[in-house]
C-alpha positions as a Python dict, from the first residue, in 0.01 Angstrom:
ca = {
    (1, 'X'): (0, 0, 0),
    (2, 'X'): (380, -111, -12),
    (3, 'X'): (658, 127, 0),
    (4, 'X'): (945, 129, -126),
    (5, 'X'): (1240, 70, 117),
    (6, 'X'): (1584, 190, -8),
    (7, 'X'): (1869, 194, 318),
    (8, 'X'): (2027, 498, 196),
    (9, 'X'): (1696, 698, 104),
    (10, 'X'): (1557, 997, 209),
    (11, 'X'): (1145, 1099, 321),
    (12, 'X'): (984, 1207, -7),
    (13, 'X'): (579, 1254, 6),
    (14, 'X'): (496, 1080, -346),
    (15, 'X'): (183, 1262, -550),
    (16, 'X'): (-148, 995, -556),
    (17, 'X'): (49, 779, -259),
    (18, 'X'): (-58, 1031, 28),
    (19, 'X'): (216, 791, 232),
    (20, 'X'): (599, 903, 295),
    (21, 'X'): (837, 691, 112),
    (22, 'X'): (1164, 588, 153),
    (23, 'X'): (1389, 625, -176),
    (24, 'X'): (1701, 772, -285),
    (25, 'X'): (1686, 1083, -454),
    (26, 'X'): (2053, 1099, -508),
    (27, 'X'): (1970, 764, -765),
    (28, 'X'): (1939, 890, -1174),
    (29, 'X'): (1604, 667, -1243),
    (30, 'X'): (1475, 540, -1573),
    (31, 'X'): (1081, 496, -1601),
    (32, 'X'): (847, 328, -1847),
    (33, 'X'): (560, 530, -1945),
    (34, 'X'): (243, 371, -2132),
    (35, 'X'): (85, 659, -2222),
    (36, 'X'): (-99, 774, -2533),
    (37, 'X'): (-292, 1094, -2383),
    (38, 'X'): (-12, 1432, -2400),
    (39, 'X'): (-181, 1557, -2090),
    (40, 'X'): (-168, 1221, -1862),
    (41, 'X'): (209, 1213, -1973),
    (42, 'X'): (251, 1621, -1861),
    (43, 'X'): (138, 1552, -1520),
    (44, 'X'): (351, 1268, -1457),
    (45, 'X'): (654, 1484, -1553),
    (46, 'X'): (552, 1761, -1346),
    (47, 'X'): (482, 1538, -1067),
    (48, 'X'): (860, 1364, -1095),
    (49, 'X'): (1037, 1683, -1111),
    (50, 'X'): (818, 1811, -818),
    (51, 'X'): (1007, 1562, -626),
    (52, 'X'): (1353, 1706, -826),
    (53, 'X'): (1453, 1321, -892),
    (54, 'X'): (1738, 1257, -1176),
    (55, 'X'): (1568, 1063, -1422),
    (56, 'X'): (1445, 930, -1805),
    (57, 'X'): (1116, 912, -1893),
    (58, 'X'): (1038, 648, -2172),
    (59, 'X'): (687, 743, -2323),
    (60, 'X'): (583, 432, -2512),
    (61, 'X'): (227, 525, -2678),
    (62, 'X'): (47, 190, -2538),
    (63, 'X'): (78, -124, -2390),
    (64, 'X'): (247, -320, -2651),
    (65, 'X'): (532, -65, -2749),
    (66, 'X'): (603, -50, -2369),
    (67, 'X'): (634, -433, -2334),
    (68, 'X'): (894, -433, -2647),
    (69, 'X'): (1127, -177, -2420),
    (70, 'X'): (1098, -325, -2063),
    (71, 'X'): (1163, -690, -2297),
    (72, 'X'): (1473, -499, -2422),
    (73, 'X'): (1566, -445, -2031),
    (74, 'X'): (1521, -785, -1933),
    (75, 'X'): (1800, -882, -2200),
    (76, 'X'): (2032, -700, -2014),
    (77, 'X'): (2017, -384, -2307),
    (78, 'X'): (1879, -145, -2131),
    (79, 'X'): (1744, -76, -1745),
    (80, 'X'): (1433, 18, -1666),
    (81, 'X'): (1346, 105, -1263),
    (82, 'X'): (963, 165, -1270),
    (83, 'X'): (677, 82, -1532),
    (84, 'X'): (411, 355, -1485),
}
């Protein structure tokens, strides 16, 4: 599995990865979530602010809603780190 490799990072053990990671925690992060199940979309919060990251978490409620916001990022109107 690849990491992620970010110079200035620091060692973070990412949930599901069972790897270390380099990324940088100091970063505010914006995520895509395509999610329609309220519990799926609980655990991935708890697991982000387990690692106390600076971030927004889009919830789209499927596929197609999620494509419309990361299509909205490639235009250069919004920014978008990490589709989940």
């Amino acid at each position: 599995m690849g990491g992620i490799d970010i110079r200035s990072g620091v060692d973070v053990l990412l949930h599901g990865a069972g790897i270390a990671e380099h990324i940088d925690l100091k970063k505010h992060w914006s995520f895509v979530l395509a999610e329609d199940n309220p519990g799926d979309v609980f655990l991935v919060r708890r697991a982000l602010n387990e690692q106390h990251l600076s971030y927004d978490l889009v919830v789209a409620k499927d596929g197609e809603e999620a494509l419309k916001y990361v299509a909205e990022a490639a235009n250069g109107q919004r920014h978008v780190d990490l589709i989940l």
